[in-house]
């Protein structure tokens, strides 16, 4: 039943609704002079006419301008985005045993005839393969979308022995999840010795507190059963070699590995867009500190391959950290010990600023700022097990007009936090208003001598200079790096860079090459690279060339009217339409498959 009020159409005397395909009008209830109600026959009339379509209510600004309601500004996330499985792009893939006898015989579902596979395979994208040119061989062989560059006429894969020898022993990407560790995590057989020591102190503290308060013994500290193996006992290991102080003495906070955060440019951990190829692009332009995308601690402890991929580090990232999210001391402490023992990182960051509902409603992200007792236990536990600095990223608070960061910062100094990053917005505010740098100034004074980085609305070197005047130790750059990754060069050289459209296309070409190296040069890797490139282009299109500005610099919250660039490519890069972003990707990655679709992550980028 669809109820529609006729008052919206200018009638205040009746209302109507549609039921079972018929339109029924209801007259107003009439009270007689003696208080008698009108009969049902007088009030209800059945008609066959369809009511007028409900009109959208225009905003005040649109009413004044006579605007079109279809152009209403969109906000929030596209939560129901279409997802295409990577394997859906190949009609029939090539069997790994194509050149030898297949162990599955006739039951194998893949191609074994290489000539037949090449006849159905999508056309090559280019004449040269980036992986073959850099490493001397392509791991994707005949399935590579640049296969003609390293395939002989009889379908044999070529190799460059000289380049292979040059790259021998080189490990460009670190922090991969080994199969042995993954199996141990899935079987819950990984020992968390230092974490258990710390968690026992929490259990004893709770027992003593409850005995003093109630005279009754409390429950012990509750841990997640899917992460703990109570029967796990490590057998005694016979050690060989000299006994060192590390075996006997725990590192004190000032003895931990130190990182110089002073006056550094910090590329923010950006979900989805802050992938390894994008970080490599930013490192080329002068980013000092990089950090992996936010990883869920429970997924890491369960050995999920997709979550561990967020911890990968390229050899060009000289100061690199990982960011983890969680809401319980036991899982966060174990996750920190797992990272400490199995990865190569310079610092670990706690995300207590994530505003999304999925994280916040479980008590993580911004929720930690209001759960100070748990927050303290998490920070102290992670500090206990880590040999590298522990940093924290926070917001001004949860509610828009109720800042609480200034109350937390003095406490975090007592908890031995190595560095604090403050985003000058609340969770409720999101990106509707400018970041509060006056409040960041106040907090930076409270944080001293602990370094405090400011974050929010930096899009030019002038914005960076104003931020430095507040007394912060450094700057974290997030959306500014997505819109113009060369912002790090601008800040370090104190200039506005009027970068041309061809130079921006070269930046995208570098990202393409880094993406093919990271995700693969077969059809699956190409389409994954395309998806992440389109996500980045949904931000990059907001850049306005310096040569077209009436005044310099551009502000991050400004949305210009439609404009024509100085050439076709510049106009194409300024387009807000997804179809134009796809066209740019086709310049670098070839035509999209027939079943390809893409919807930006954020509705603000999905202009109608």
XYZ file of C-alpha atoms in Angstrom:
608
model
C 0.000 0.000 0.000
C 1.451 3.325 -1.077
C 0.156 6.312 0.892
C 0.365 9.766 -0.699
C -0.790 12.939 0.962
C -2.684 15.345 -1.275
C -1.588 18.309 0.805
C 1.638 18.158 -1.207
C -0.361 18.898 -4.336
C -2.169 21.866 -2.861
C -5.284 19.996 -1.573
C -5.817 20.122 2.159
C -9.215 18.486 2.202
C -8.524 14.913 1.193
C -5.888 12.230 0.912
C -5.496 9.238 -1.385
C -3.721 5.898 -1.538
C -3.324 3.124 -4.066
C -4.348 -0.421 -3.188
C -4.342 -3.503 -5.427
C -3.847 -1.311 -8.525
C -6.863 0.939 -7.824
C -6.801 4.530 -6.681
C -9.081 5.307 -3.693
C -9.832 8.823 -2.535
C -10.720 9.463 1.101
C -12.744 12.540 1.888
C -12.162 14.345 5.161
C -14.017 13.120 8.211
C -17.193 15.245 8.561
C -18.752 15.769 11.988
C -22.424 16.723 12.021
C -23.942 19.405 14.159
C -24.945 16.790 16.711
C -21.484 15.218 16.731
C -22.556 12.368 14.433
C -19.947 10.929 12.049
C -20.605 10.830 8.342
C -21.333 7.434 6.870
C -18.662 5.368 5.108
C -20.505 5.731 1.778
C -20.180 9.498 1.986
C -16.464 9.369 2.800
C -14.990 6.732 0.438
C -15.170 6.975 -3.319
C -13.490 4.547 -5.647
C -12.002 5.989 -8.810
C -9.961 4.580 -11.655
C -7.768 7.661 -11.992
C -4.084 7.400 -11.073
C -2.920 10.108 -8.641
C -0.399 12.666 -9.756
C 3.234 11.601 -9.326
C 4.785 12.894 -6.115
C 7.104 15.831 -6.733
C 10.483 16.122 -5.082
C 10.819 18.964 -2.667
C 13.456 21.414 -3.864
C 16.141 22.822 -1.640
C 15.956 26.513 -0.840
C 18.931 27.239 -3.086
C 17.382 25.360 -5.993
C 14.050 27.143 -5.544
C 15.782 30.490 -5.735
C 17.781 29.506 -8.779
C 15.025 27.495 -10.412
C 17.295 24.465 -10.322
C 16.627 20.928 -11.430
C 15.991 18.418 -8.579
C 17.845 15.731 -10.574
C 21.062 17.647 -9.907
C 20.712 17.288 -6.158
C 24.113 16.866 -4.519
C 24.883 13.303 -3.508
C 26.666 12.390 -0.312
C 27.835 9.299 1.527
C 29.077 5.969 0.228
C 27.785 3.734 -2.541
C 27.379 0.740 -0.252
C 25.801 -1.597 -2.821
C 28.379 -1.307 -5.553
C 28.426 -4.002 -8.254
C 31.221 -6.485 -7.739
C 32.590 -8.504 -10.639
C 34.669 -11.547 -9.835
C 38.170 -11.262 -11.337
C 37.805 -14.688 -12.961
C 34.726 -13.525 -14.909
C 36.797 -11.631 -17.477
C 38.291 -14.781 -19.045
C 35.859 -17.030 -20.886
C 38.258 -19.964 -20.613
C 41.689 -19.736 -19.022
C 44.901 -21.473 -19.971
C 45.825 -24.521 -17.915
C 49.097 -24.320 -15.977
C 50.014 -27.710 -17.490
C 49.433 -26.578 -21.069
C 52.933 -27.600 -22.215
C 52.966 -30.902 -20.349
C 50.596 -33.670 -19.333
C 47.758 -32.370 -17.165
C 47.170 -34.356 -13.933
C 43.390 -33.810 -14.266
C 43.216 -35.343 -17.752
C 39.892 -34.973 -19.568
C 38.227 -33.504 -16.479
C 40.294 -30.293 -16.678
C 38.133 -27.242 -17.499
C 40.939 -25.102 -18.940
C 42.631 -24.684 -22.323
C 45.442 -27.092 -23.245
C 45.809 -26.082 -26.879
C 47.933 -22.908 -26.798
C 47.098 -21.902 -30.379
C 43.383 -22.231 -29.635
C 43.812 -20.190 -26.428
C 45.612 -17.401 -28.314
C 42.757 -17.293 -30.832
C 40.191 -16.582 -28.075
C 42.433 -14.461 -25.844
C 41.809 -10.669 -25.816
C 44.159 -8.648 -27.999
C 47.455 -7.491 -26.533
C 47.449 -4.024 -24.968
C 50.916 -2.956 -26.081
C 54.078 -4.072 -27.825
C 56.385 -4.097 -24.774
C 55.908 -5.843 -21.406
C 56.987 -3.785 -18.381
C 57.779 -6.887 -16.306
C 59.947 -8.404 -19.047
C 61.794 -5.121 -19.605
C 62.565 -4.664 -15.873
C 63.076 -8.216 -14.569
C 64.109 -10.114 -17.713
C 61.145 -12.483 -17.580
C 57.380 -12.276 -17.132
C 55.901 -14.574 -14.516
C 52.552 -14.590 -16.359
C 54.012 -16.079 -19.544
C 51.448 -16.790 -22.242
C 48.568 -15.288 -20.222
C 50.259 -11.862 -20.130
C 48.354 -9.132 -21.986
C 51.694 -8.074 -23.510
C 52.668 -11.673 -24.364
C 53.883 -10.975 -27.921
C 56.841 -9.061 -26.459
C 58.267 -12.242 -24.899
C 56.725 -15.131 -26.849
C 58.334 -16.955 -29.778
C 56.338 -18.015 -32.904
C 56.127 -21.570 -31.495
C 54.591 -20.217 -28.236
C 57.670 -20.458 -26.024
C 58.355 -17.799 -23.377
C 61.596 -15.846 -23.762
C 63.911 -14.755 -20.939
C 66.661 -12.132 -20.684
C 69.484 -13.874 -18.796
C 71.414 -10.656 -18.168
C 68.491 -8.890 -16.465
C 67.615 -12.018 -14.496
C 71.159 -12.151 -13.125
C 71.028 -8.440 -12.220
C 67.812 -8.917 -10.237
C 68.912 -12.157 -8.596
C 68.290 -12.084 -4.841
C 66.296 -8.849 -5.046
C 63.197 -8.752 -2.868
C 61.277 -5.667 -3.997
C 58.194 -6.325 -1.842
C 58.335 -7.376 1.808
C 55.815 -8.473 4.449
C 54.093 -11.167 2.380
C 52.141 -13.851 4.235
C 53.896 -17.217 4.048
C 51.882 -20.417 3.756
C 53.409 -21.806 6.952
C 52.350 -18.766 8.963
C 48.907 -18.750 7.381
C 48.363 -22.414 8.274
C 49.589 -21.796 11.832
C 47.172 -18.886 12.243
C 44.276 -20.930 10.908
C 45.119 -23.788 13.265
C 45.548 -21.298 16.147
C 48.958 -22.700 16.910
C 50.895 -19.413 16.928
C 52.360 -18.626 20.349
C 51.765 -15.117 21.724
C 54.100 -15.310 24.706
C 54.527 -11.604 25.472
C 50.836 -10.907 24.863
C 49.822 -13.576 27.355
C 52.166 -12.041 29.937
C 50.481 -8.670 29.555
C 46.926 -10.068 29.484
C 47.590 -11.970 32.726
C 48.326 -8.661 34.428
C 44.905 -7.412 33.301
C 43.249 -10.580 34.642
C 45.010 -10.326 38.015
C 44.141 -6.650 38.264
C 40.473 -7.398 37.632
C 40.445 -10.207 40.184
C 42.016 -8.016 42.893
C 39.750 -5.084 42.145
C 36.579 -7.193 42.349
C 37.757 -8.966 45.506
C 38.325 -5.615 47.191
C 35.053 -4.161 45.959
C 32.591 -7.063 46.279
C 34.381 -9.719 48.274
C 33.783 -12.087 45.366
C 36.183 -13.441 42.789
C 35.543 -11.976 39.379
C 35.649 -13.683 36.020
C 39.035 -13.634 34.403
C 39.806 -11.485 31.399
C 37.603 -12.661 28.554
C 39.437 -13.503 25.361
C 38.075 -14.472 21.972
C 38.055 -18.251 21.835
C 38.651 -18.345 18.090
C 41.999 -16.650 18.589
C 43.365 -18.529 21.615
C 44.490 -22.122 21.846
C 44.509 -22.916 25.593
C 46.246 -26.241 24.940
C 49.048 -24.565 23.014
C 52.278 -25.224 24.872
C 55.568 -24.602 23.171
C 58.112 -27.395 23.669
C 61.435 -26.343 25.183
C 63.884 -25.322 22.452
C 67.589 -25.935 22.808
C 69.379 -22.673 22.014
C 72.802 -22.442 20.422
C 75.119 -19.456 20.760
C 75.891 -16.770 23.313
C 73.236 -15.426 25.651
C 72.544 -11.738 24.972
C 70.800 -9.001 26.914
C 67.879 -9.217 24.483
C 67.142 -12.705 25.832
C 66.968 -11.470 29.417
C 65.965 -7.815 29.468
C 62.862 -6.230 27.941
C 63.476 -3.092 25.914
C 62.473 0.102 27.679
C 60.501 2.736 25.711
C 63.520 4.963 25.065
C 65.541 1.931 23.907
C 63.118 1.035 21.120
C 63.874 1.692 17.499
C 63.505 5.442 17.030
C 61.941 7.219 14.055
C 62.601 10.898 13.386
C 59.133 12.331 12.704
C 60.171 15.993 12.887
C 59.224 18.167 9.850
C 58.258 15.194 7.709
C 55.550 14.921 5.036
C 53.353 11.959 5.904
C 51.156 10.279 3.273
C 47.994 9.252 5.104
C 46.842 5.605 5.182
C 44.072 5.806 2.574
C 41.579 2.963 2.330
C 41.287 1.596 -1.250
C 43.337 4.350 -2.904
C 46.416 4.161 -0.646
C 47.639 0.936 -2.249
C 51.290 0.051 -2.845
C 51.478 1.339 -6.477
C 49.989 4.702 -5.431
C 52.452 4.994 -2.538
C 55.313 4.381 -4.986
C 54.055 7.298 -7.092
C 53.945 9.561 -4.013
C 57.454 8.481 -2.952
C 58.739 9.663 -6.325
C 57.275 13.101 -5.627
C 58.838 13.404 -2.174
C 56.609 11.798 0.467
C 58.782 11.111 3.548
C 56.581 8.711 5.519
C 54.167 6.171 4.075
C 51.691 3.878 5.808
C 49.702 0.866 4.653
C 45.923 0.860 4.413
C 43.894 0.204 7.563
C 43.897 -3.515 8.429
C 41.438 -5.238 10.786
C 43.328 -6.979 13.592
C 40.945 -9.952 13.743
C 41.369 -10.638 10.017
C 45.156 -10.531 10.384
C 45.008 -12.979 13.271
C 42.860 -15.328 11.186
C 45.447 -15.316 8.377
C 43.313 -13.718 5.683
C 45.450 -13.223 2.579
C 43.525 -10.124 1.444
C 44.136 -8.394 4.789
C 47.829 -9.281 4.918
C 48.221 -7.758 1.445
C 47.615 -4.360 3.101
C 50.872 -4.756 5.062
C 53.120 -5.155 2.011
C 56.051 -2.777 1.770
C 58.005 -1.766 -1.320
C 61.764 -1.346 -1.148
C 61.441 2.375 -2.021
C 59.471 3.059 1.202
C 62.283 3.963 3.581
C 60.025 4.991 6.514
C 56.989 2.727 6.482
C 54.326 1.829 9.030
C 51.154 -0.226 9.178
C 47.806 0.865 10.575
C 45.610 -1.555 12.507
C 42.070 -1.251 13.821
C 40.454 -3.098 16.703
C 38.463 -2.564 19.867
C 39.711 -5.178 22.382
C 43.039 -5.296 24.259
C 43.591 -9.020 23.675
C 43.196 -9.011 19.893
C 45.119 -5.766 19.407
C 48.007 -6.908 21.622
C 48.312 -10.248 19.839
C 48.086 -8.541 16.460
C 50.902 -6.159 17.442
C 53.087 -9.100 18.501
C 52.285 -10.902 15.245
C 53.305 -7.847 13.199
C 56.403 -7.325 15.321
C 57.652 -10.897 14.788
C 56.731 -11.436 11.142
C 56.987 -8.118 9.280
C 59.506 -5.375 8.589
C 57.952 -2.058 9.665
C 59.268 1.151 11.222
C 56.183 1.920 13.327
C 52.662 0.673 14.050
C 49.680 3.052 14.026
C 46.364 2.622 15.864
C 43.373 3.912 13.926
C 41.130 5.604 16.484
C 39.734 8.086 13.969
C 37.814 5.857 11.531
C 34.267 7.291 11.200
C 32.472 4.515 9.291
C 29.545 2.802 11.023
C 30.876 -0.738 10.531
C 33.894 0.070 12.715
C 32.424 2.675 15.078
C 29.408 0.613 16.203
C 31.726 -2.199 17.319
C 33.675 0.205 19.513
C 36.650 0.642 17.182
C 37.867 3.689 15.277
C 36.389 6.846 16.772
C 34.638 4.668 19.339
C 37.941 4.171 21.175
C 38.080 7.886 21.976
C 35.072 7.483 24.268
C 36.270 4.168 25.761
C 39.373 5.490 27.470
C 39.858 2.474 29.746
C 39.978 0.052 26.813
C 42.052 2.563 24.847
C 44.641 2.684 27.626
C 44.810 -1.117 27.864
C 45.250 -1.397 24.086
C 48.068 1.177 23.919
C 49.928 -0.240 26.926
C 49.548 -3.804 25.655
C 50.805 -2.976 22.170
C 53.702 -0.980 23.599
C 54.600 -3.976 25.764
C 55.027 -6.329 22.792
C 56.400 -3.950 20.128
C 60.046 -3.181 19.413
C 59.100 -0.230 17.169
C 57.322 3.062 17.991
C 53.547 3.068 18.472
C 51.584 5.984 16.994
C 47.910 6.957 17.221
C 45.584 8.720 14.771
C 42.579 10.513 16.276
C 39.891 13.064 15.396
C 38.737 16.099 17.368
C 35.914 14.015 18.805
C 32.736 12.141 17.949
C 30.121 14.917 18.097
C 30.620 18.066 16.042
C 30.590 20.620 18.869
C 32.070 18.448 21.595
C 35.850 18.171 21.194
C 37.571 15.641 23.433
C 41.016 15.266 21.841
C 42.538 17.845 24.218
C 41.503 15.636 27.152
C 42.947 12.466 25.611
C 46.328 13.826 24.510
C 47.764 14.374 28.048
C 46.693 10.824 28.908
C 48.293 9.369 25.789
C 51.569 11.047 26.748
C 51.473 9.026 29.978
C 50.788 5.854 27.958
C 54.105 6.290 26.055
C 52.700 7.047 22.606
C 55.524 7.981 20.199
C 53.495 10.235 17.907
C 49.935 11.539 17.592
C 48.134 12.512 14.394
C 45.087 14.768 14.770
C 42.513 15.166 12.001
C 40.815 18.515 12.559
C 37.263 17.190 12.141
C 34.823 15.193 14.259
C 33.197 11.926 13.240
C 29.806 13.571 12.931
C 31.167 16.404 10.816
C 32.937 14.226 8.227
C 33.912 16.570 5.354
C 31.053 19.070 5.466
C 33.184 21.862 6.960
C 36.815 22.921 6.970
C 39.286 21.357 9.384
C 39.742 23.220 12.685
C 43.435 24.185 12.647
C 43.000 26.516 15.643
C 42.090 23.481 17.714
C 45.054 21.553 16.257
C 47.295 24.425 17.430
C 45.963 24.096 20.976
C 46.466 20.333 20.963
C 50.016 20.566 19.589
C 51.004 22.632 22.634
C 49.412 20.059 24.955
C 51.203 17.182 23.192
C 54.725 18.618 23.502
C 57.306 17.041 23.629
C 55.465 14.176 21.867
C 55.299 14.958 18.114
C 51.830 15.885 16.859
C 50.981 15.871 13.149
C 48.114 17.954 11.788
C 45.779 16.668 9.095
C 43.063 18.333 7.029
C 42.523 20.483 3.903
C 46.155 20.783 2.727
C 46.153 21.165 -1.075
C 49.014 23.593 -1.762
C 52.328 24.706 -0.324
C 50.595 27.844 1.020
C 48.242 25.658 3.055
C 51.297 23.751 4.289
C 53.088 26.954 5.334
C 50.042 28.066 7.352
C 49.926 24.626 8.961
C 53.590 24.859 9.986
C 52.874 28.181 11.722
C 50.572 26.344 14.141
C 53.563 24.592 15.716
C 52.794 21.042 14.574
C 55.714 18.641 14.173
C 54.670 17.648 10.663
C 51.762 17.284 8.256
C 49.701 14.315 7.151
C 48.269 14.689 3.642
C 45.320 12.592 2.491
C 42.851 13.900 -0.135
C 45.404 16.478 -1.267
C 47.701 13.640 -2.376
C 44.853 11.925 -4.229
C 43.923 15.105 -6.093
C 47.528 16.041 -6.895
C 50.259 13.587 -5.810
C 52.907 16.143 -6.809
C 51.851 18.236 -3.778
C 54.894 16.874 -1.905
C 57.200 18.421 -4.525
C 55.300 21.722 -4.364
C 55.661 21.905 -0.575
C 59.369 21.052 -0.577
C 60.135 23.508 -3.390
C 57.644 26.182 -2.206
C 56.056 26.701 -5.596
C 52.879 26.135 -7.605
C 53.414 23.542 -10.315
C 51.384 24.185 -13.471
C 51.616 20.564 -14.520
C 50.499 19.718 -18.067
C 47.944 17.078 -19.007
C 50.628 14.975 -20.751
C 52.725 14.975 -17.544
C 49.672 13.837 -15.570
C 49.110 11.061 -18.105
C 52.735 9.986 -17.553
C 51.994 9.786 -13.809
C 49.044 7.505 -14.583
C 51.297 5.456 -16.858
C 53.744 4.967 -13.975
C 50.825 3.849 -11.806
C 49.805 1.442 -14.575
C 53.294 -0.094 -14.644
C 53.502 -0.342 -10.846
C 50.024 -1.889 -10.792
C 50.913 -4.519 -13.383
C 54.000 -5.383 -11.336
C 51.966 -5.623 -8.134
C 48.687 -7.227 -9.297
C 49.839 -8.987 -12.455
C 49.935 -8.440 -16.215
C 47.309 -11.042 -17.104
C 43.661 -10.088 -17.704
C 42.835 -10.414 -14.024
C 45.709 -8.106 -12.985
C 44.964 -5.602 -15.760
C 41.336 -5.195 -14.675
C 42.315 -4.902 -11.013
C 44.790 -2.166 -11.946
C 42.051 -0.458 -13.968
C 39.631 -0.532 -11.021
C 42.117 1.120 -8.655
C 43.082 3.652 -11.335
C 39.414 4.630 -11.751
C 39.055 5.020 -7.978
C 42.027 7.389 -8.053
C 40.698 9.298 -11.089
C 37.483 9.997 -9.156
C 39.643 12.263 -6.946
C 42.214 13.399 -9.515
C 39.498 14.961 -11.684
C 38.972 17.631 -8.996
C 42.333 19.203 -9.802
C 42.135 22.585 -11.560
C 45.250 23.509 -13.593
C 47.090 26.491 -12.112
C 47.118 28.250 -15.479
C 43.306 28.378 -15.547
C 42.766 29.723 -12.018
C 41.597 33.315 -11.504
C 43.298 33.223 -8.124
C 45.904 30.889 -6.694
C 45.791 28.494 -4.872
C 42.842 26.158 -5.307
C 41.005 25.280 -2.067
C 40.097 21.687 -1.319
C 36.410 22.392 -0.671
C 35.881 24.301 -3.942
C 33.926 22.658 -6.770
C 34.351 24.609 -10.008
C 31.724 24.903 -12.767
C 32.285 22.927 -15.943
C 35.220 24.328 -17.868
C 37.269 23.606 -20.986
C 40.943 22.797 -20.618
C 43.778 24.068 -22.780
C 43.635 20.883 -24.861
C 41.397 17.857 -25.306
C 43.245 15.690 -22.750
C 43.070 18.394 -20.064
C 39.313 18.755 -20.615
C 38.926 14.970 -20.448
C 40.847 14.803 -17.163
C 38.596 17.517 -15.680
C 35.426 15.567 -16.459
C 33.248 14.409 -13.573
C 31.699 11.561 -15.590
C 32.680 7.942 -15.033
C 32.631 7.258 -18.763
C 35.444 9.760 -19.323
C 37.528 8.172 -16.560
C 37.056 4.809 -18.272
C 38.200 6.404 -21.547
C 41.424 7.578 -19.866
C 42.017 4.071 -18.505
C 41.551 2.643 -22.006
C 44.421 4.838 -23.231
C 46.726 2.927 -20.879
C 45.102 -0.481 -20.328
C 43.212 -1.145 -23.538
C 39.460 -1.562 -24.089
C 37.322 -2.644 -21.144
C 35.762 -6.146 -21.246
C 32.142 -6.554 -22.320
C 30.941 -7.291 -18.771
C 32.907 -4.461 -17.131
C 31.150 -1.995 -14.817
C 32.365 0.560 -12.302
C 30.708 2.745 -9.686
C 32.833 5.137 -7.583
C 33.165 4.393 -3.902
C 31.814 7.780 -2.861
C 28.567 9.326 -4.101
C 30.120 12.792 -4.191
C 32.101 11.600 -7.217
C 29.121 10.055 -8.994
C 27.714 13.136 -10.717
C 24.495 12.666 -12.685
